[in-house]
Short mmCIF file of C-alpha atoms and ligand atoms in Angstrom, two decimals:
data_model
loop_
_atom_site.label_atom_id
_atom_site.label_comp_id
_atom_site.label_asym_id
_atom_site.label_seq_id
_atom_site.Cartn_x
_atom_site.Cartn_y
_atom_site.Cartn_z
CA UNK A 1 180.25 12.82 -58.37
CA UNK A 2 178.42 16.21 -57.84
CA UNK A 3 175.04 16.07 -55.48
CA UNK A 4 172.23 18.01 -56.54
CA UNK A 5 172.05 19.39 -52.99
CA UNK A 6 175.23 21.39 -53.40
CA UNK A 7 173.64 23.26 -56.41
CA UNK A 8 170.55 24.17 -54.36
CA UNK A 9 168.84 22.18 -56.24
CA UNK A 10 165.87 19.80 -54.63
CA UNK A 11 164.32 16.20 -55.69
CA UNK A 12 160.21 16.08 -56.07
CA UNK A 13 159.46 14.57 -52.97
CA UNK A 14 157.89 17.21 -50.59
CA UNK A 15 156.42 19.35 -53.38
CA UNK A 16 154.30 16.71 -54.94
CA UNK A 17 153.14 15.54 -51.64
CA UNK A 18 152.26 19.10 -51.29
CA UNK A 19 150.53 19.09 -54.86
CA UNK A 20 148.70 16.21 -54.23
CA UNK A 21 147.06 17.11 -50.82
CA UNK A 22 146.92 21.04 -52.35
CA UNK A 23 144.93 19.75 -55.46
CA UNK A 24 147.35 21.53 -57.93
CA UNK A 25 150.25 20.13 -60.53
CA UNK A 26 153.67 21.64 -60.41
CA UNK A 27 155.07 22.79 -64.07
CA UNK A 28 157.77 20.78 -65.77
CA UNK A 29 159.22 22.98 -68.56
CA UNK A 30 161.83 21.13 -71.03
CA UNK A 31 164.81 23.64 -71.60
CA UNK A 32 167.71 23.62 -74.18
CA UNK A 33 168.80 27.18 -73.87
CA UNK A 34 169.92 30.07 -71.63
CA UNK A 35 166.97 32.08 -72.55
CA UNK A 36 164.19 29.01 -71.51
CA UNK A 37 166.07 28.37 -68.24
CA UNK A 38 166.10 32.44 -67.34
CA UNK A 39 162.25 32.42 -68.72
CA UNK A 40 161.54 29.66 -66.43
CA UNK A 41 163.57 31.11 -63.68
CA UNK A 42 161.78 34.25 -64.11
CA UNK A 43 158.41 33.11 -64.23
CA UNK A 44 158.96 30.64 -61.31
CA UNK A 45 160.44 33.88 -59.45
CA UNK A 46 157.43 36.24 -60.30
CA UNK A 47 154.51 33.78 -59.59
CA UNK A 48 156.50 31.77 -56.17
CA UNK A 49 156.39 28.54 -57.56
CA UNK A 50 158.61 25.46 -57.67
CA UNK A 51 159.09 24.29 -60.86
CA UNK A 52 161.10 21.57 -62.36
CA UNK A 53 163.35 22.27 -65.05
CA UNK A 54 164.22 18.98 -67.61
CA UNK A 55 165.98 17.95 -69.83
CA UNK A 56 165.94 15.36 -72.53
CA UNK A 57 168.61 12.74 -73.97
CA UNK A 58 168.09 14.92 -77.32
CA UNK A 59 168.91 18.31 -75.30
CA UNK A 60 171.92 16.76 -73.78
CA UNK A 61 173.18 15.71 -77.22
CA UNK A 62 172.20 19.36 -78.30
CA UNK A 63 173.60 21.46 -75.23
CA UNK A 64 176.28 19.53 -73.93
CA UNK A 65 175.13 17.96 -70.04
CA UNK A 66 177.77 19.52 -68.21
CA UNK A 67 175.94 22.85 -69.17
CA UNK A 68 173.16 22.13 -68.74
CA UNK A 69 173.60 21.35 -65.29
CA UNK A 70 175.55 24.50 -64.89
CA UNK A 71 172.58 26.48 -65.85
CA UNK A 72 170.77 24.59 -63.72
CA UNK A 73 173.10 25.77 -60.63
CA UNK A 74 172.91 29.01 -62.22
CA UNK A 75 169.17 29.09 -62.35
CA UNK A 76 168.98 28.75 -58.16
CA UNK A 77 171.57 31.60 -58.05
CA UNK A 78 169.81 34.09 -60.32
CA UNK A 79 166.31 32.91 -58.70
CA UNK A 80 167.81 34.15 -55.36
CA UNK A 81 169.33 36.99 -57.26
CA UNK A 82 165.87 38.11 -58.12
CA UNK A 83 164.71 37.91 -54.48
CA UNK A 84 163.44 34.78 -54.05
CA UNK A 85 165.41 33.10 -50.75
CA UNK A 86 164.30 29.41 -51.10
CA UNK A 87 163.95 28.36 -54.58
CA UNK A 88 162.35 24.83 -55.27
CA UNK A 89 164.20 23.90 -58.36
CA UNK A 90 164.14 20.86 -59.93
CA UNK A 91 166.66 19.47 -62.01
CA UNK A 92 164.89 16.75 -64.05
CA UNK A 93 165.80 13.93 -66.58
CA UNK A 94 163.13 13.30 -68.75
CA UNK A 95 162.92 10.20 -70.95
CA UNK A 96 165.99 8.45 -69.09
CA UNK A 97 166.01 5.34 -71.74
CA UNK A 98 168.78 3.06 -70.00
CA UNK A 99 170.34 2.93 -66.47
CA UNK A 100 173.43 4.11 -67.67
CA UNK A 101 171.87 7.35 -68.95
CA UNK A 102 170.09 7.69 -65.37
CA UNK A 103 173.19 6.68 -62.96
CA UNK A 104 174.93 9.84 -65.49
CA UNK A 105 172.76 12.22 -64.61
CA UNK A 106 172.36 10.86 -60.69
CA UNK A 107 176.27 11.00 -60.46
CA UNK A 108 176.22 14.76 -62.23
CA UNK A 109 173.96 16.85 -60.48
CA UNK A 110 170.32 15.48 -61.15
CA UNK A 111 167.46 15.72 -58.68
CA UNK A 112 165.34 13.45 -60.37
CA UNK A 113 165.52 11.09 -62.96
CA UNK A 114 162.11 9.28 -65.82
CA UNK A 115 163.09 6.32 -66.19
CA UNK A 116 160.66 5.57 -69.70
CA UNK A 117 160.28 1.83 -69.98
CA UNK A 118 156.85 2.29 -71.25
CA UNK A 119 157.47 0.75 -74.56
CA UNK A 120 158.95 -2.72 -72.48
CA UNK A 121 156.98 -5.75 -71.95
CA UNK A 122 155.56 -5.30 -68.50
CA UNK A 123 158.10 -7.54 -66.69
CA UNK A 124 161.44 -5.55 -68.19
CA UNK A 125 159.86 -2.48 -67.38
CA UNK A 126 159.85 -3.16 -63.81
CA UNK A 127 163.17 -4.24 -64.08
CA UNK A 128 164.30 -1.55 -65.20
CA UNK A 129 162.48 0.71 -62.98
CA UNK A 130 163.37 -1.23 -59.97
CA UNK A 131 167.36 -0.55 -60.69
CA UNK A 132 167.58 2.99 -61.63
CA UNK A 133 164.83 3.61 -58.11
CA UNK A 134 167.46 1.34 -56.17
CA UNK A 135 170.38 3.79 -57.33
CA UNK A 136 168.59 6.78 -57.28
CA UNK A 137 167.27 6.64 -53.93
CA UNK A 138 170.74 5.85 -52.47
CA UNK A 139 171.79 9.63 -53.34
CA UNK A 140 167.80 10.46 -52.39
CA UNK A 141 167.00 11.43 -55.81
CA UNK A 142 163.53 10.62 -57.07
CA UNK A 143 162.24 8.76 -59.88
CA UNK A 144 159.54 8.76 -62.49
CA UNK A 145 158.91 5.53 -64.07
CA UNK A 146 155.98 5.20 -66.97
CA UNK A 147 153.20 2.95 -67.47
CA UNK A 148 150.98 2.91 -70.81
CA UNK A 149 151.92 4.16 -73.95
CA UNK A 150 151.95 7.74 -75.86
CA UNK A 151 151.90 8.15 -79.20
CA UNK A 152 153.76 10.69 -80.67
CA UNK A 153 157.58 10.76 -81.66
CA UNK A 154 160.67 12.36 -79.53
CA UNK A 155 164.12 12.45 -79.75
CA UNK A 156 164.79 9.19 -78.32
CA UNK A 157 161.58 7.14 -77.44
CA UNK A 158 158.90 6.97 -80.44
CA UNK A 159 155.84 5.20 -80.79
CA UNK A 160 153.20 5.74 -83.66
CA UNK A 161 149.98 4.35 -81.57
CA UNK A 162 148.95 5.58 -78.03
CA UNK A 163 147.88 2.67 -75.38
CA UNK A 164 146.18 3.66 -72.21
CA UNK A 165 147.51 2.52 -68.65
CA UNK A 166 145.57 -0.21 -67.29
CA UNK A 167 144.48 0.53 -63.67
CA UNK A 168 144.90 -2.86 -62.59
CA UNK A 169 148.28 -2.38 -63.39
CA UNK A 170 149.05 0.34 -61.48
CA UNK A 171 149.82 -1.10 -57.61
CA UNK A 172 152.12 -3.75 -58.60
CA UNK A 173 153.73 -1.84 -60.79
CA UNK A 174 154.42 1.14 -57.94
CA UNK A 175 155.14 -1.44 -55.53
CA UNK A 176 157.42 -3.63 -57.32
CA UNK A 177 159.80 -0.75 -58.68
CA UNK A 178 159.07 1.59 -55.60
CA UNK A 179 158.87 4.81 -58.22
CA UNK A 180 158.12 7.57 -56.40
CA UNK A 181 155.87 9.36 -58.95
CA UNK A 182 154.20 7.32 -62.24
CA UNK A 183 153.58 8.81 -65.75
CA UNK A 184 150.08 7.50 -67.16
CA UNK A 185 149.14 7.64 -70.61
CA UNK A 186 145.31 9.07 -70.56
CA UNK A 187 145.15 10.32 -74.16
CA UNK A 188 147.87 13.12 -74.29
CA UNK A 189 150.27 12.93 -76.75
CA UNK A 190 154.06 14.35 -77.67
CA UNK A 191 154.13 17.35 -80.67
CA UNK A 192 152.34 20.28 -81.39
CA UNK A 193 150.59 17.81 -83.44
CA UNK A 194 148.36 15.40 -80.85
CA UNK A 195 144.89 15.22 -82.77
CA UNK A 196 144.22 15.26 -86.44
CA UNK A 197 141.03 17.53 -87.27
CA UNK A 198 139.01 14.43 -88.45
CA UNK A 199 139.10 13.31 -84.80
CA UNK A 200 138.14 16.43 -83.75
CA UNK A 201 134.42 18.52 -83.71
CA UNK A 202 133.87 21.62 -84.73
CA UNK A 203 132.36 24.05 -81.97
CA UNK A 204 131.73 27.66 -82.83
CA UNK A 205 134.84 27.48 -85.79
CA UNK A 206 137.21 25.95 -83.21
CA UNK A 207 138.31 22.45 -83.29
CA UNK A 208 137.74 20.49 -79.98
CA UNK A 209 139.60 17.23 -79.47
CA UNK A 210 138.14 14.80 -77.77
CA UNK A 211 138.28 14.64 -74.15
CA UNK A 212 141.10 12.49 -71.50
CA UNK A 213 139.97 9.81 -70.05
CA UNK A 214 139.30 10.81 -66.89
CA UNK A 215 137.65 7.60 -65.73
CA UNK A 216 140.84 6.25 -66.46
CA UNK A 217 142.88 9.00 -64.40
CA UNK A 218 139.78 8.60 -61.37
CA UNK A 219 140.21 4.83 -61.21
CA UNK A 220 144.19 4.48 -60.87
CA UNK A 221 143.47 7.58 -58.79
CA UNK A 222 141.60 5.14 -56.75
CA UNK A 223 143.78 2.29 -56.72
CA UNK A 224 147.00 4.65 -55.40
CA UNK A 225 145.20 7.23 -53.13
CA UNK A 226 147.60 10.18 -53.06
CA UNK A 227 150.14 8.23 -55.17
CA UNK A 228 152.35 11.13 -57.38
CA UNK A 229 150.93 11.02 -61.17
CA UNK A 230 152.50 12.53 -63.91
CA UNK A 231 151.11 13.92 -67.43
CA UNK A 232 153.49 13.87 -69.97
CA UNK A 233 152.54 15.72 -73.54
CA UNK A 234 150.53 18.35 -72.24
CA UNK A 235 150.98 21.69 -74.39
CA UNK A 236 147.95 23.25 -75.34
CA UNK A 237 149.66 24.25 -78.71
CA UNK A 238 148.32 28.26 -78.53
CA UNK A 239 146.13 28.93 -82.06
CA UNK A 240 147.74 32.78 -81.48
CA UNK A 241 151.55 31.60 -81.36
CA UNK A 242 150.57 29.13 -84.40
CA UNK A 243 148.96 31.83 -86.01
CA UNK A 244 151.99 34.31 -85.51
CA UNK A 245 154.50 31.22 -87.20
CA UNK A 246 151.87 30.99 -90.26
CA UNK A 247 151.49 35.08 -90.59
CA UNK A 248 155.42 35.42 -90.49
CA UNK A 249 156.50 32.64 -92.94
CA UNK A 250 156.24 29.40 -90.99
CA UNK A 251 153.89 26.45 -92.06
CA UNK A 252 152.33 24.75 -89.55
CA UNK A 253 149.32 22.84 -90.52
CA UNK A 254 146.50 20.94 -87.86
CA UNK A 255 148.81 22.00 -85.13
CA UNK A 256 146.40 20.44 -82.16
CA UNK A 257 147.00 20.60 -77.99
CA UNK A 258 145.19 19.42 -75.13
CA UNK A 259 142.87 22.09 -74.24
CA UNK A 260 143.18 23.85 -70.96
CA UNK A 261 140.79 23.44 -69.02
CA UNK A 262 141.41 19.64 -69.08
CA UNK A 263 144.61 20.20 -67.58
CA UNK A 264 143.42 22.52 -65.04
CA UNK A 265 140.99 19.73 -64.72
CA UNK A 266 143.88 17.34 -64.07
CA UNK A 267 145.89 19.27 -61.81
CA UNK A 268 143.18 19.26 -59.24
CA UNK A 269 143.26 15.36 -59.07
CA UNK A 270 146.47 13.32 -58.52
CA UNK A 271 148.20 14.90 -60.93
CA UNK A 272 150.92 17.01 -59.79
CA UNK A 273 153.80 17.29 -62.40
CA UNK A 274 152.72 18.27 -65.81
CA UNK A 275 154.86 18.21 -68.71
CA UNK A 276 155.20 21.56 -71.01
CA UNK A 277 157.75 21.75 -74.17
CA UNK A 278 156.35 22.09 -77.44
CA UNK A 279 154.20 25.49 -76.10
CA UNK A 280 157.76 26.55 -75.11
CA UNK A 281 158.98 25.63 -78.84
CA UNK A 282 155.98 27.37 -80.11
CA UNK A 283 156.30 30.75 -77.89
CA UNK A 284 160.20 30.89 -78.76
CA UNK A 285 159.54 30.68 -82.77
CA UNK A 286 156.40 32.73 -83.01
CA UNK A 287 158.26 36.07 -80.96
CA UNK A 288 161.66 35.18 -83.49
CA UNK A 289 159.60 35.01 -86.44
CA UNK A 290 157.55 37.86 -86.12
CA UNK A 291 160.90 40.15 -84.97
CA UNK A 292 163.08 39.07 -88.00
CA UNK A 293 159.87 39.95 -90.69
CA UNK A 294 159.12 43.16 -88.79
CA UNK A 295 163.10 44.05 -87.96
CA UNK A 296 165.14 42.80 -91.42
CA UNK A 297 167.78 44.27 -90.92
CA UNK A 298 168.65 43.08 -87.23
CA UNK A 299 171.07 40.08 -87.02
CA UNK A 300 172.53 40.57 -83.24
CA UNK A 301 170.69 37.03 -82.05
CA UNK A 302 169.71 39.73 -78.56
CA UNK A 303 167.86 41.53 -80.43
CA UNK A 304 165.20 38.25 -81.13
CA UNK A 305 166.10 36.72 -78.67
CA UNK A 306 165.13 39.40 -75.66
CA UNK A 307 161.09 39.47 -77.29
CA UNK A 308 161.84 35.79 -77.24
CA UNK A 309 162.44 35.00 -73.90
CA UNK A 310 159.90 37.43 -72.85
CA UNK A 311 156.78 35.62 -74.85
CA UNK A 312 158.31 32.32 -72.93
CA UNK A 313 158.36 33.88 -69.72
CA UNK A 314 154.62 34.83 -70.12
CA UNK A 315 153.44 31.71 -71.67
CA UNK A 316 154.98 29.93 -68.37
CA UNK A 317 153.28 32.71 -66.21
CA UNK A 318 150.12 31.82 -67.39
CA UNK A 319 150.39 28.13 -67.44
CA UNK A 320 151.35 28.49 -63.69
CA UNK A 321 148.82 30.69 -62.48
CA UNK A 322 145.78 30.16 -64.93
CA UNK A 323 145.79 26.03 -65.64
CA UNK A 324 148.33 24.75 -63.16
CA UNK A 325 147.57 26.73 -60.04
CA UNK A 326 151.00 26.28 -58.22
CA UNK A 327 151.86 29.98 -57.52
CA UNK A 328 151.84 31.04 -54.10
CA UNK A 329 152.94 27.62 -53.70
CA UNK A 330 156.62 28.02 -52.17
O1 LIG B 1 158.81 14.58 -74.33
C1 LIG B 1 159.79 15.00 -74.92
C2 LIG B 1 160.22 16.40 -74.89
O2 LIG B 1 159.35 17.21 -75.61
C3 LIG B 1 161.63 16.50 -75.31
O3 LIG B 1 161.74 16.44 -76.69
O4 LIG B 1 163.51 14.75 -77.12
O5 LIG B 1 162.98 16.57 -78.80
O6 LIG B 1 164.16 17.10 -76.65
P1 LIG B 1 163.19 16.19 -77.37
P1 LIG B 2 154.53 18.41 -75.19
O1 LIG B 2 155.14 18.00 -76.48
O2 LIG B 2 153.04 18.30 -75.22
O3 LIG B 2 154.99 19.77 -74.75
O4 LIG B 2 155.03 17.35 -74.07
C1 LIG B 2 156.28 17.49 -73.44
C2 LIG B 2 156.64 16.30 -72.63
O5 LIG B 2 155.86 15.43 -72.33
C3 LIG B 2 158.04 16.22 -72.17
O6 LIG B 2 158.31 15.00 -71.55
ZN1 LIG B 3 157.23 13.33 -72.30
#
């Protein structure tokens, strides 16, 4: 058994209250590598903001778990290496798909655990909930359980069609499992690809999805006053890093996001954890593409992987201080 609290790490509790009452939305960047935890680490550092860093079944089966929580305990170190004394990191399952998966990564170091039994039938998703919150809160780690669907397709949990979460839903579904944050499906969606351009209007050459529902957000706001609420799928997909792929031999075509200001938008309400991978994805390739067509002849992976890290580290910058609003907020 190793306790997040001897790797430095912390669970969500205080800094979403925090959030809530300080009308912003702390980050939650996925990570797979060394270079996306230092980015994150470095980003978190400059701008003095907690973050939580997650992980995914699919980077687990990629990384190997026991290193990934080992660069977790690495990233308070080199946080506090950089001069920040009290680090708020988070060390984060996300889309925990069975109890067994969630008691793992309770028993090895995690602050916080998803539990994602949005695609159950109502009843086995409280269920489910209810025993992974009854572990987790024995070791005082925090959980986030999910109600509604998103569409969109991830390692692990798929679904092709979206369904909203149904307000009236929402307190007997917090009280029953006793989650201590809930994931609502308002319109976001997994993948650089959320929209397709016929749902989309044109404005000024750009292609504008259309907007969250907001009512939706306002009346489970309503129902759970101050109540934790997460929003999963929210990259804004960057037209300059998807232009960068295309220019430098990449091919990605009606790559859509959630525009910014919706999220800023967001983070101002109940929403305090927003969820940020693909943009990550999307930095990462665009800085490696455009090194390898401009540099041919480089092959140490440092040499891409340095400009890299740094377009990661100021993608999370901005997200932080421009559409989140959590710096300052250590
Ligand atoms: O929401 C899912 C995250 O983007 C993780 O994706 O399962 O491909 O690691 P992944
Ligand atoms: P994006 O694919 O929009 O980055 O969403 C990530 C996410 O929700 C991780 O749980
Ligand atoms: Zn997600």
């Amino acid at each position: 058994m190793v306790n997040y609290k001897d790797l430095g790490l912390v669970n969500t509790r205080e800094m979403f209250k925090r959030a809530v009452a300080g009308g912003y939305a702390i980050p939650a960047f996925n990570f797979n590598t060394m270079e996306q935890m230092q980015a994150i680490v470095m980003a978190a550092v400059e701008t003095k903001s907690p973050v939580i860093m997650q992980v995914s079944k699919g980077a687990r089966n990629y990384a190997n778990g026991t290193i990934l929580r080992n660069l977790a305990k690495g990233a308070v170190e080199y946080a506090k290496e950089l001069g920040c004394e009290h680090p708020e990191i988070v060390l984060h399952l996300d889309h925990g798909d069975s109890f067994e998966l969630c008691k793992e990564c309770i028993d090895n170091g995690f602050s916080s655990v998803m539990i994602d039994g949005s695609s159950l039938p109502y009843e086995e998703n409280i269920a489910l909930a209810k025993k992974v919150v009854e572990y987790a809160h024995q070791f005082d780690v925090t959980v986030e359980a999910e109600l509604g669907v998103l569409a969109g397709v991830e390692d692990e949990v798929s679904s092709a069609e979206s369904h909203y979460t149904k307000p009236e839903e929402v307190i007997d579904f917090s009280t029953r499992t006793g989650c201590d944050s809930l994931a609502i499906s308002i319109g976001t969606s997994h993948g650089a690809h959320k929209f397709t351009p016929e749902q989309c209007t044109l404005v000024n050459g750009v292609l504008v999805p259309p907007p969250l529902a907001f009512d939706i957000l306002h009346e489970i706001e309503k129902k759970l006053p101050g109540f934790p609420i997460v929003l999963h799928g929210s990259s804004s997909v960057p037209m300059e890093e998807v232009n960068t792929i295309n220019k430098y031999g990449g091919h990605l075509e009606a790559a859509i996001g959630i525009p910014e200001e919706q999220l800023r938008e967001a983070s101002k309400s109940a929403v305090c954890k927003i969820n940020i991978d693909s943009d990550s994805r999307l930095a990462m390739t665009a800085a490696i593409r455009k090194h390898l067509a401009e540099h041919p002849g480089d092959f140490d992976p440092r040499q891409y992987l340095k400009p890299a890290r740094e377009n990661m580290k100021k993608m999370y910058i901005h997200k932080i201080v421009n559409v989140l609003g959590s710096n300052g907020k250590l």
